[in-house]
mmCIF file of C-alpha atoms and ligand atoms in Angstrom:
data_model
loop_
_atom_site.group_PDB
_atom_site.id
_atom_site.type_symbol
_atom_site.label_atom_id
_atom_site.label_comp_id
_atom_site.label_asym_id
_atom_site.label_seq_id
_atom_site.Cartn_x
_atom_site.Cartn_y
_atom_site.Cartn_z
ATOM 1 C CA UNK X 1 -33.048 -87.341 -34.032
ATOM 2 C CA UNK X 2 -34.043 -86.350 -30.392
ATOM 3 C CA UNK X 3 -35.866 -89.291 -29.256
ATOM 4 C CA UNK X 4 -37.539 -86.834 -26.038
ATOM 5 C CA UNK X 5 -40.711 -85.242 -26.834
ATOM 6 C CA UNK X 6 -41.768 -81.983 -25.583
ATOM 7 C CA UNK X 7 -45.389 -82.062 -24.189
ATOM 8 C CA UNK X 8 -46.442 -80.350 -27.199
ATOM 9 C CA UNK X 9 -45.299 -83.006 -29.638
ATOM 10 C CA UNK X 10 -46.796 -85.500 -27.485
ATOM 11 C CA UNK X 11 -49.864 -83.635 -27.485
ATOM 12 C CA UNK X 12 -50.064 -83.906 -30.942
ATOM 13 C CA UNK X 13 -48.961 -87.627 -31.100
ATOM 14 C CA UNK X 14 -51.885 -88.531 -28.310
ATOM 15 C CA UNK X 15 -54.221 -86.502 -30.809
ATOM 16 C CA UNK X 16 -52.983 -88.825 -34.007
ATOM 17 C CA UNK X 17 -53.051 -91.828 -31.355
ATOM 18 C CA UNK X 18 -56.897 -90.906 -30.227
ATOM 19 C CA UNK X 19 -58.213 -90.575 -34.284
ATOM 20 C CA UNK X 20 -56.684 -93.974 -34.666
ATOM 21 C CA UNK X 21 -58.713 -95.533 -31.897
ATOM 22 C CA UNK X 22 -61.772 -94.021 -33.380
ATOM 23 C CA UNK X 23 -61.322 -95.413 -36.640
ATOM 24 C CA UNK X 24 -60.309 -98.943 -35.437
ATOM 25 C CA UNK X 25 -63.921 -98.015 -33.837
ATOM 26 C CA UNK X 26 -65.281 -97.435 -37.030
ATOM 27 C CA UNK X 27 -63.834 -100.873 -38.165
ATOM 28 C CA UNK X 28 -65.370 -102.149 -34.861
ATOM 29 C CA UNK X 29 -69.076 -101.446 -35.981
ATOM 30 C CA UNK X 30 -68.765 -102.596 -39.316
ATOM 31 C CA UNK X 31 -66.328 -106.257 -38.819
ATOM 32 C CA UNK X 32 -68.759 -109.009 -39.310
ATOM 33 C CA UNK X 33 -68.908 -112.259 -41.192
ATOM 34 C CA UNK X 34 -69.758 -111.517 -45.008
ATOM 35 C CA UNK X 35 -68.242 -108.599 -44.907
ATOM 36 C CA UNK X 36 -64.819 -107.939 -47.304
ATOM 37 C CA UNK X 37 -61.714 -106.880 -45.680
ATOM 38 C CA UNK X 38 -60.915 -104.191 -48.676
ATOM 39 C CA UNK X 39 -64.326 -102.992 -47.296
ATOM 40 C CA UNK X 40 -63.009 -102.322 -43.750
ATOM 41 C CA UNK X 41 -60.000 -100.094 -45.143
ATOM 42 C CA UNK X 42 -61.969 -98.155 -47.301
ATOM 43 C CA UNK X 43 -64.365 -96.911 -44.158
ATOM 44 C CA UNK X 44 -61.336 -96.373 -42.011
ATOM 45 C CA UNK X 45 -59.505 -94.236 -44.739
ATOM 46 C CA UNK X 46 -63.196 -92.464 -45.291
ATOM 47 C CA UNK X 47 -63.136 -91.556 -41.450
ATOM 48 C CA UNK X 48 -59.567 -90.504 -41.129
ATOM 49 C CA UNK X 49 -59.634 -87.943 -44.107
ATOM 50 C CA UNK X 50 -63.418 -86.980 -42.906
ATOM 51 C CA UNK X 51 -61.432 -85.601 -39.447
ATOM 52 C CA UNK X 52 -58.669 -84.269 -41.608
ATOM 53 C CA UNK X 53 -55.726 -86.463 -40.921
ATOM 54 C CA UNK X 54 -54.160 -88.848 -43.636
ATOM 55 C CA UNK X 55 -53.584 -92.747 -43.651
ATOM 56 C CA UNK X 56 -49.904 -92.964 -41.694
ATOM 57 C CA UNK X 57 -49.242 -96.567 -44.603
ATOM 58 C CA UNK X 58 -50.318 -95.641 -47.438
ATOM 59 C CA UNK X 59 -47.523 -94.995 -49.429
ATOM 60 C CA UNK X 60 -45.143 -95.738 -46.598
ATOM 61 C CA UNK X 61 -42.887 -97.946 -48.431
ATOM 62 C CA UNK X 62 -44.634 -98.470 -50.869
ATOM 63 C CA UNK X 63 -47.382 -100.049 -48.665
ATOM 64 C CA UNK X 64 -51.073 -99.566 -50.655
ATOM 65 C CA UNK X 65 -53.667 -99.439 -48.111
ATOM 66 C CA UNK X 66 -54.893 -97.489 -45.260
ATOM 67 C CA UNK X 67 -54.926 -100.627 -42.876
ATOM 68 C CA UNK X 68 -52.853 -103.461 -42.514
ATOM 69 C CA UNK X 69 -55.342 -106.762 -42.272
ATOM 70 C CA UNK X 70 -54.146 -109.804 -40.930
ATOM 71 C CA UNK X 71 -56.616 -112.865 -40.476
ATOM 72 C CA UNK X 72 -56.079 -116.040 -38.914
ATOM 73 C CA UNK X 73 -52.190 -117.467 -39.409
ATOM 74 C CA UNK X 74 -51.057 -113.810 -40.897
ATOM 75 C CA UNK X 75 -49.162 -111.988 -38.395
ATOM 76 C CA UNK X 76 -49.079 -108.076 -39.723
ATOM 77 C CA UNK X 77 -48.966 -105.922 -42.923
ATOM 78 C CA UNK X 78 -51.540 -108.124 -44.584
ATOM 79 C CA UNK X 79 -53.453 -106.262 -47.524
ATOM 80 C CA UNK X 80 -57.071 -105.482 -47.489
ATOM 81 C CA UNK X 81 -58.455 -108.185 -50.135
ATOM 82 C CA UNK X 82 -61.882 -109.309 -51.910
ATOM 83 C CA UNK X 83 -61.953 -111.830 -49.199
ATOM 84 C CA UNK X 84 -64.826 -112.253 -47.160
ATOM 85 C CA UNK X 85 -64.421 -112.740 -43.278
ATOM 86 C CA UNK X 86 -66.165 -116.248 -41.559
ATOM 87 C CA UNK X 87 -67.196 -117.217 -38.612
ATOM 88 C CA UNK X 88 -64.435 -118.038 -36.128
ATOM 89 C CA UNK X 89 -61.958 -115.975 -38.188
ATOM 90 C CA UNK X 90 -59.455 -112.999 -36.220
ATOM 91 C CA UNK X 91 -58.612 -110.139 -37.595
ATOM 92 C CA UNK X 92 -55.436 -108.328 -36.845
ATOM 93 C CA UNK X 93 -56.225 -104.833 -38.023
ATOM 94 C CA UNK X 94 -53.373 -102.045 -38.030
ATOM 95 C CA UNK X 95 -53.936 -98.411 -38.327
ATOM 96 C CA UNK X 96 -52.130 -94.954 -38.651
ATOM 97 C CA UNK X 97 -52.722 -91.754 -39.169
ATOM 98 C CA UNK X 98 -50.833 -88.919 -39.465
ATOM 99 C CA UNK X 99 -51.864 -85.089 -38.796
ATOM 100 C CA UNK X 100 -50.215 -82.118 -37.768
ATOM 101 C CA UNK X 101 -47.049 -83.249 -38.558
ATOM 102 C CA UNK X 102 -47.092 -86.810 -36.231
ATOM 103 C CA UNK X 103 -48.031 -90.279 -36.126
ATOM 104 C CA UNK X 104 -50.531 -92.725 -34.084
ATOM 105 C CA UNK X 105 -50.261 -95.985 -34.737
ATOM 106 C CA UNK X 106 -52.415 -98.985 -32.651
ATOM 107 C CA UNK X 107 -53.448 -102.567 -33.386
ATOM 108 C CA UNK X 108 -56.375 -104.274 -31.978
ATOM 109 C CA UNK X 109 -57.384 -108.438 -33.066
ATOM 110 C CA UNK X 110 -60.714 -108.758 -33.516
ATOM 111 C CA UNK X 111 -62.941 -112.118 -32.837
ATOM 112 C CA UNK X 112 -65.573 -112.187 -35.819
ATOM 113 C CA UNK X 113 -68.139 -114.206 -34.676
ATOM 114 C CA UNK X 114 -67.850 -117.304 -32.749
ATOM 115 C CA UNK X 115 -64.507 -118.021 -32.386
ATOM 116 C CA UNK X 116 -62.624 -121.806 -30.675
ATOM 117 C CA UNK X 117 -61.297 -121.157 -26.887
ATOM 118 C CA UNK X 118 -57.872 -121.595 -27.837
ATOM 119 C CA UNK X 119 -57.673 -119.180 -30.106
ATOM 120 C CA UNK X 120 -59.773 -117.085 -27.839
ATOM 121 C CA UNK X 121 -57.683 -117.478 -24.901
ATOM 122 C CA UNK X 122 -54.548 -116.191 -27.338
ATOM 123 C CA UNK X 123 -56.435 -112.922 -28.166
ATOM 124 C CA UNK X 124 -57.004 -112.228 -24.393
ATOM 125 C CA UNK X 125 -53.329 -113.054 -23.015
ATOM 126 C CA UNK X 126 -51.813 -111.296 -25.988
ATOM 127 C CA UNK X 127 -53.563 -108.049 -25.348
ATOM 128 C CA UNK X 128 -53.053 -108.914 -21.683
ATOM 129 C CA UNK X 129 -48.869 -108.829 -22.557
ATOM 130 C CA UNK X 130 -49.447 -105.846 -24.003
ATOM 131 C CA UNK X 131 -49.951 -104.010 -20.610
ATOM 132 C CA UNK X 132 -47.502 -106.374 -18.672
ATOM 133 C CA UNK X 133 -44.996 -104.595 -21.543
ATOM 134 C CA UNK X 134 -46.362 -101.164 -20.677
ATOM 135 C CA UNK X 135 -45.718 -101.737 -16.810
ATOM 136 C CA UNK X 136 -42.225 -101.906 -17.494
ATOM 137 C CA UNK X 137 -41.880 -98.955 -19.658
ATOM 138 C CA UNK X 138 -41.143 -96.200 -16.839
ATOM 139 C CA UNK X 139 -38.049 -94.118 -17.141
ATOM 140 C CA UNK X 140 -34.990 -95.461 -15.188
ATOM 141 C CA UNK X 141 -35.930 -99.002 -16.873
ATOM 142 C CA UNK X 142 -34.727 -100.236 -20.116
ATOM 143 C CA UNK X 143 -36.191 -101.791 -23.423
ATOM 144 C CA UNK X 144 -35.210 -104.950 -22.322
ATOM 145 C CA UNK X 145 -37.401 -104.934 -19.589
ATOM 146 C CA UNK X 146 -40.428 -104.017 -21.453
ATOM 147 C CA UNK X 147 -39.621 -107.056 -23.925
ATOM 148 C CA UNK X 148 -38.965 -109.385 -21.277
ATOM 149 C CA UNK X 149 -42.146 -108.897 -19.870
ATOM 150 C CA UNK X 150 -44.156 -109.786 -22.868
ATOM 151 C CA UNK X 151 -41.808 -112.560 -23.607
ATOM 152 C CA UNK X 152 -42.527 -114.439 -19.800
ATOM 153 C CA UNK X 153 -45.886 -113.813 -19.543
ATOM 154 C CA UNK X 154 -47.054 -115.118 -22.985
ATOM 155 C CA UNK X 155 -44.385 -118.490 -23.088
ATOM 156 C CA UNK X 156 -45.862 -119.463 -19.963
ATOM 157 C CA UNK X 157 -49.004 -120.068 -21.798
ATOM 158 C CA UNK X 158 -46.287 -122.203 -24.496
ATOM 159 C CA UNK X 159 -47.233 -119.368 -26.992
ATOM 160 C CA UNK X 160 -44.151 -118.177 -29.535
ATOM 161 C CA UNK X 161 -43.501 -114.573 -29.569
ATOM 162 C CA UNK X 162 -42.563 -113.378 -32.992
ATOM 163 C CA UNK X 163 -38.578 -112.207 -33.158
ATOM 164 C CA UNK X 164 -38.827 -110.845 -36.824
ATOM 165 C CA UNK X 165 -40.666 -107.781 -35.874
ATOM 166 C CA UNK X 166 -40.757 -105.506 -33.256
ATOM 167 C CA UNK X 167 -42.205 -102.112 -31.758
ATOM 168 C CA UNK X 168 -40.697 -98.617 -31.944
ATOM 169 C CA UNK X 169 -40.111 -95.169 -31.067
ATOM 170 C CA UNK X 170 -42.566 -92.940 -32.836
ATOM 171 C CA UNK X 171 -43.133 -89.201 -33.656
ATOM 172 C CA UNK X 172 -42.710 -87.497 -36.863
ATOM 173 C CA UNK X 173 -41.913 -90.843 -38.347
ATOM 174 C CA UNK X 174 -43.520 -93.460 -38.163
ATOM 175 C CA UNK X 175 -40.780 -95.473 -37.310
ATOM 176 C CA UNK X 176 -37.983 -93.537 -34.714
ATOM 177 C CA UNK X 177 -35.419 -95.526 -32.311
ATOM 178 C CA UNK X 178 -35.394 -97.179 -30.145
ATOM 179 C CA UNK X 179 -36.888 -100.846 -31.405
ATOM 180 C CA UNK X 180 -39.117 -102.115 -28.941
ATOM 181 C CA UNK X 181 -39.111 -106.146 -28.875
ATOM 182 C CA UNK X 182 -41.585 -108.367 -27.500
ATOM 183 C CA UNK X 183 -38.785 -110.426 -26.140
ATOM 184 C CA UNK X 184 -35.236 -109.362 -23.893
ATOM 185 C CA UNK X 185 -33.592 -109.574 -21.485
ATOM 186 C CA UNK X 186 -33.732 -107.275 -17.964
ATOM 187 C CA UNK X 187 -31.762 -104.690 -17.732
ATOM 188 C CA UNK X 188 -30.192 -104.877 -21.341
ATOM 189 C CA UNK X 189 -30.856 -102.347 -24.108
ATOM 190 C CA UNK X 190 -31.371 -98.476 -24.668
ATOM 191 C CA UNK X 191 -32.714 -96.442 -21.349
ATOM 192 C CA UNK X 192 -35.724 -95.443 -21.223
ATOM 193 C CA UNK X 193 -36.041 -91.815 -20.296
ATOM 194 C CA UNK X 194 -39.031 -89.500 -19.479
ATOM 195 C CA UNK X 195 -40.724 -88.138 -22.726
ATOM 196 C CA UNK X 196 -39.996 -90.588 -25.236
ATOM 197 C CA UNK X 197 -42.595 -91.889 -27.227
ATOM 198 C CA UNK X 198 -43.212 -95.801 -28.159
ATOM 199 C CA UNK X 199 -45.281 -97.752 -29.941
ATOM 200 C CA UNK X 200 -45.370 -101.434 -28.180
ATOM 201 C CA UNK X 201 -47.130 -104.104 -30.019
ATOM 202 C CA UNK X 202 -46.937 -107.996 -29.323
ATOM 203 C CA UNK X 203 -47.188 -110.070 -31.899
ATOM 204 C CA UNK X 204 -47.640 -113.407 -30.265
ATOM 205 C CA UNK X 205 -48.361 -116.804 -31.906
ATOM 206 C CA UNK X 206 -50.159 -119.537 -30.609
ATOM 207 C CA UNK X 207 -47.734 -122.200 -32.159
ATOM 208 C CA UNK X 208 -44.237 -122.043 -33.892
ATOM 209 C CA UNK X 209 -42.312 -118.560 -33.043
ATOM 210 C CA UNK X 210 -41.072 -118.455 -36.393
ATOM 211 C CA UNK X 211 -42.867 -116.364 -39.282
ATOM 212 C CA UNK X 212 -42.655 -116.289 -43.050
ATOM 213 C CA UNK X 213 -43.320 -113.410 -45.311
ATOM 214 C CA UNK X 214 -45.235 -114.212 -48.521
ATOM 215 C CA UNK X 215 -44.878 -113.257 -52.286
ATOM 216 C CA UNK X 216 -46.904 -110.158 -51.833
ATOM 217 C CA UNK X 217 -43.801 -109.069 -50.071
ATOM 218 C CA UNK X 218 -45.445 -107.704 -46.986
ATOM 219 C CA UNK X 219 -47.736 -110.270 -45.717
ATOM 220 C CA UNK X 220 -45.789 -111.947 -42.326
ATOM 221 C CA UNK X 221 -47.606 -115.501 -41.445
ATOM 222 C CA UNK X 222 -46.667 -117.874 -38.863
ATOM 223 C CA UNK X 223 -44.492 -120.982 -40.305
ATOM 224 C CA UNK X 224 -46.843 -123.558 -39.061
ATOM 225 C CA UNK X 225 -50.383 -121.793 -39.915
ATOM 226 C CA UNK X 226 -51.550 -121.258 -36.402
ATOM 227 C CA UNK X 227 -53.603 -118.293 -35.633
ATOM 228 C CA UNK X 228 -51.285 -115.012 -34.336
ATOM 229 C CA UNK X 229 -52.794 -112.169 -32.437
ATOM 230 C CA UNK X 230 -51.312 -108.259 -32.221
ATOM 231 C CA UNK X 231 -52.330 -105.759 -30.407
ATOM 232 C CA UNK X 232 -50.363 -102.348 -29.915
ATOM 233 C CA UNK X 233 -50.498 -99.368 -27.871
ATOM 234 C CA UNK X 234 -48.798 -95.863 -28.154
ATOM 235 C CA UNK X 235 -47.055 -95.030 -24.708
ATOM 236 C CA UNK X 236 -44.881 -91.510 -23.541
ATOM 237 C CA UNK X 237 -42.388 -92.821 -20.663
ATOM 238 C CA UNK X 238 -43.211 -90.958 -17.858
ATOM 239 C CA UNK X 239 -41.317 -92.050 -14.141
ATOM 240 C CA UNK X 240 -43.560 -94.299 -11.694
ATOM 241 C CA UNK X 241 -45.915 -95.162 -14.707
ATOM 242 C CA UNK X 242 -46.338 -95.180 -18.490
ATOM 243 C CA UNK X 243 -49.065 -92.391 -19.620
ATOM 244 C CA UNK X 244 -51.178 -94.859 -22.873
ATOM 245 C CA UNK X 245 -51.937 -92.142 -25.331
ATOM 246 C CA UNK X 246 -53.894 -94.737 -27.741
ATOM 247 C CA UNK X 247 -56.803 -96.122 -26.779
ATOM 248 C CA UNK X 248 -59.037 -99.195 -27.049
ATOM 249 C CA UNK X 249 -61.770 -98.079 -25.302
ATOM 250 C CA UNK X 250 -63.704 -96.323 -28.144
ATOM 251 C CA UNK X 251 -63.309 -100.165 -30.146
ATOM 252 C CA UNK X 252 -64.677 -102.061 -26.656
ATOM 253 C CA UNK X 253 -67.633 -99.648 -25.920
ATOM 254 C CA UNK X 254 -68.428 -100.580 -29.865
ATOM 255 C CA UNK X 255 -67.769 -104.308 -29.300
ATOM 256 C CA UNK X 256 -69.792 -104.469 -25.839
ATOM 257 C CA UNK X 257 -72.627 -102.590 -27.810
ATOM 258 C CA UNK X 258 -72.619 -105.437 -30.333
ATOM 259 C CA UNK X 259 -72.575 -108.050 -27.430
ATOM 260 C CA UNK X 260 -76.280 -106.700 -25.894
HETATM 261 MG MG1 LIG B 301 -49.128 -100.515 -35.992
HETATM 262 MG MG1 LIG B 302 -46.246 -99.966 -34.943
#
């Protein structure tokens, strides 16, 4: 598998990447207390067919849903449920597409409602470790750096970055080398080289590192119950500077909206 793009493929890939921030969007408008998660991932897989893509999980391993919904304590690849969000609940929410042949895939955690400072606090320095990753993802660098990154900035705060899951290369699949952890070492691991294509996505929890998965046998939750935040970003290695082909500015103009 050539892990280098050509600038078509990662035309296509920044397309896929730009549908998914419009349906996390979508899920934007519509997250409020009262409202079922199930709910959420039947608008988002409404909008993604309505622009003629298809869900990038359902069916990918077997996984049933068009998002993966993870609230409070569960860390990723939760399943859309009956269950009704609260006040002072977040909501990791997952999403790919696929279309023309490639894959987007971006995270965002959501606040619904008023949520505790702490917790707060987590969602802001997590997605703040996202970029701190990204900075480090230039070609000449490798994946080590990019994990080591995330791993300093967020233990500083005494948070536990999650080891049993980690980011990747994408493309065609959903899943390509190299893995992309949230933790490493400088210096150590694959090179990263101009035109590759990753998908980097902290998963950081405010307690214990460690995570557990449940029966459902996809649900990942922290081993101590704390709340865990994700959010993930689809980047092309470029030299000086990363080019972000996601985005989450579609979900924050939504979110602001809501605000006023
Ligand atoms: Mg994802
Ligand atoms: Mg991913």
């Amino acid at each position: 598998m050539n892990l280098v793009k050509t600038e078509n493929e990662i035309n296509l890939i920044r397309e896929s990447s730009l549908l998914v921030g419009k349906t996390l969007a979508e899920v934007a408008r519509n997250i409020s207390p009262g409202i079922q998660t199930q709910k959420l991932d039947q608008i988002a897989e409404q909008f993604i067919r309505d622009h003629g893509a298809v869900p990038g999980f359902k069916g990918y391993n077997g996984f049933p849903f068009t998002l993966c919904i993870s609230v409070n304590e569960n860390v990723v690849h939760g399943f859309p449920s009956a269950r009704e969000l609260i006040d002072g609940d977040i909501v990791s929410v997952d999403c790919g597409v696929l279309m023309n042949g490639f894959y987007g895939d971006s995270a965002y955690t959501f606040a619904v409602g008023d949520v505790n400072e702490e917790t707060l606090a987590l969602l802001n320095r997590t997605r703040e470790s996202l970029y701190k990753g990204i900075e480090k993802a230039v070609a000449g660098n490798r994946i080590g750096d990019i994990g080591f990154a995330i791993q300093s900035f967020v233990e500083d705060f005494g948070y536990g970055v999650v080891r049993d899951l980690v980011g990747h290369g994408l493309g065609k699949n959903l899943h390509e080398k190299p893995e992309v952890p949230n933790f490493g070492r400088r210096g150590k691991g694959p090179k990263l080289v101009e035109g590759m294509v990753l998908a980097i996505e902290p998963m950081v929890n405010l307690g214990d590192k460690r995570v557990v998965q449940e029966s459902d046998g996809w649900t990942f939750r922290t081993v101590d119950r704390k709340p865990s935040a994700h959010f993930e970003h689809d980047v092309v290695i470029r030299k000086g500077q990363a080019e972000i082909l996601s985005t989450f500015d579609f979900i924050e103009e939504v979110l602001n909206n809501k605000l006023n």
